[in-house]
Amino acid sequence: MVKALSGAARENALASLSGWEQVEGRDAIRKIFQFRDFNAAFGFMSRVALLAEKMDHHPEWFNVYNKVDVTLSTHDADGLSERDIKMAKAMDAWA
Ligand SMILES: C[C@H](O)[C@H](O)[C@H]1CNC2=NC(N)=NC(=O)C2=N1
């Protein structure tokens, strides 16, 4: 069972990310990615989808044309976990 990050570990993990904001009223992080066009946005989503399946960890996201609005949290832990941090970093690397 994956555990939610707390205390210093949580602070350090969040500090290692850039462009992600904490969602109000919920232990989750959010970032809006913008791409050249739909093709680039969907390519990004396809790549992330493969990682999500591999990790058994899935983003909440909303796509309109070239924008992908992503929220990450770990439902099983009812909060942010290492899995969200790992996924956020992969997304940042591929955007
Ligand atoms: C049963 C299965 O392991 C779970 O429901 C997985 C699937 N994907 C998931 N994705 C996310 N974001 N959080 C989870 O807790 C989670 N759990």
Coordinates of C-alpha atoms and ligand atoms in Angstrom, one line a residue:
M1 CA 0.0 0.0 0.0
V2 CA 1.4 3.3 -1.1
K3 CA 1.7 6.0 1.6
A4 CA 1.0 9.7 1.3
L5 CA 4.0 12.0 1.7
S6 CA 4.1 14.2 4.7
G7 CA 6.3 16.5 6.6
A8 CA 9.8 17.2 5.3
A9 CA 9.7 14.5 2.7
R10 CA 6.6 16.1 1.2
E11 CA 8.1 19.6 1.3
N12 CA 11.3 18.4 -0.4
A13 CA 9.4 16.5 -3.1
L14 CA 7.3 19.5 -3.9
A15 CA 10.4 21.7 -4.0
S16 CA 11.9 19.5 -6.6
L17 CA 9.1 20.2 -9.0
S18 CA 8.6 23.4 -11.0
G19 CA 5.3 24.8 -12.4
W20 CA 3.1 22.6 -10.3
E21 CA 0.6 24.2 -7.9
Q22 CA -1.1 22.7 -4.9
V23 CA -4.8 22.3 -5.4
E24 CA -6.9 24.1 -2.9
G25 CA -8.9 21.9 -0.5
R26 CA -7.3 18.7 -1.7
D27 CA -3.9 17.0 -1.4
A28 CA -3.1 17.1 -5.1
I29 CA -0.9 19.0 -7.6
R30 CA -1.9 20.6 -10.9
K31 CA -0.2 21.9 -14.0
I32 CA -1.5 23.1 -17.3
F33 CA 0.7 22.0 -20.2
Q34 CA 0.5 23.8 -23.5
F35 CA 1.7 22.3 -26.8
R36 CA 2.1 23.5 -30.4
D37 CA -1.1 21.7 -31.5
F38 CA -3.4 18.8 -30.8
N39 CA -1.0 16.3 -32.3
A40 CA 1.8 17.3 -29.9
A41 CA -0.6 17.3 -26.9
F42 CA -2.0 13.9 -27.8
G43 CA 1.6 12.5 -28.4
F44 CA 2.4 13.6 -24.9
M45 CA -0.7 12.0 -23.5
S46 CA 0.0 8.8 -25.3
R47 CA 3.5 8.6 -23.8
V48 CA 2.2 9.4 -20.3
A49 CA -0.6 6.8 -20.7
L50 CA 2.0 4.1 -21.3
L51 CA 3.9 5.1 -18.2
A52 CA 0.6 5.3 -16.2
E53 CA -0.3 1.7 -17.2
K54 CA 3.2 0.5 -16.3
M55 CA 3.0 2.3 -12.9
D56 CA -0.6 1.5 -12.4
H57 CA -0.9 5.1 -11.5
H58 CA -3.2 7.3 -13.6
P59 CA -3.5 11.1 -14.0
E60 CA -6.7 13.1 -13.9
W61 CA -6.5 15.2 -17.0
F62 CA -8.6 17.3 -19.3
N63 CA -7.5 18.1 -22.9
V64 CA -8.7 20.8 -25.2
Y65 CA -6.8 21.0 -28.5
N66 CA -3.2 21.9 -27.5
K67 CA -3.8 22.1 -23.7
V68 CA -3.6 19.3 -21.1
D69 CA -4.8 20.3 -17.6
V70 CA -3.3 17.7 -15.3
T71 CA -4.1 16.9 -11.6
L72 CA -2.0 14.3 -9.8
S73 CA -2.9 12.6 -6.5
T74 CA -2.9 9.1 -5.2
H75 CA -6.4 8.0 -4.5
D76 CA -5.3 4.9 -2.6
A77 CA -3.3 7.0 -0.2
D78 CA -5.8 9.9 -0.2
G79 CA -3.0 12.3 -0.8
L80 CA 0.3 13.0 -2.6
S81 CA 2.7 10.1 -2.9
E82 CA 6.1 9.4 -4.5
R83 CA 4.2 8.1 -7.5
D84 CA 2.8 11.5 -8.2
I85 CA 6.2 13.1 -8.0
K86 CA 7.6 10.5 -10.3
M87 CA 4.8 11.1 -12.8
A88 CA 5.1 14.9 -12.6
K89 CA 8.8 14.6 -13.4
A90 CA 8.2 12.3 -16.3
M91 CA 5.6 14.8 -17.6
D92 CA 7.9 17.7 -17.3
A93 CA 10.6 15.8 -19.1
W94 CA 8.3 15.0 -22.0
A95 CA 6.5 18.3 -22.4
Ligands
LIG1 C1 -6.6 -1.0 -8.2 C2 -5.6 -0.1 -8.7 O1 -4.3 -0.5 -8.2 C3 -5.7 1.3 -8.3 O2 -7.0 1.8 -8.4 C4 -4.7 2.2 -8.9 C5 -5.0 2.6 -10.3 N1 -4.5 4.0 -10.6 C6 -4.4 4.9 -9.7 N2 -4.1 6.2 -10.0 C7 -4.0 7.1 -9.1 N3 -3.8 8.4 -9.4 N4 -4.1 6.8 -7.8 C8 -4.3 5.6 -7.3 O3 -4.4 5.4 -6.1 C9 -4.5 4.5 -8.3 N5 -4.7 3.3 -8.0

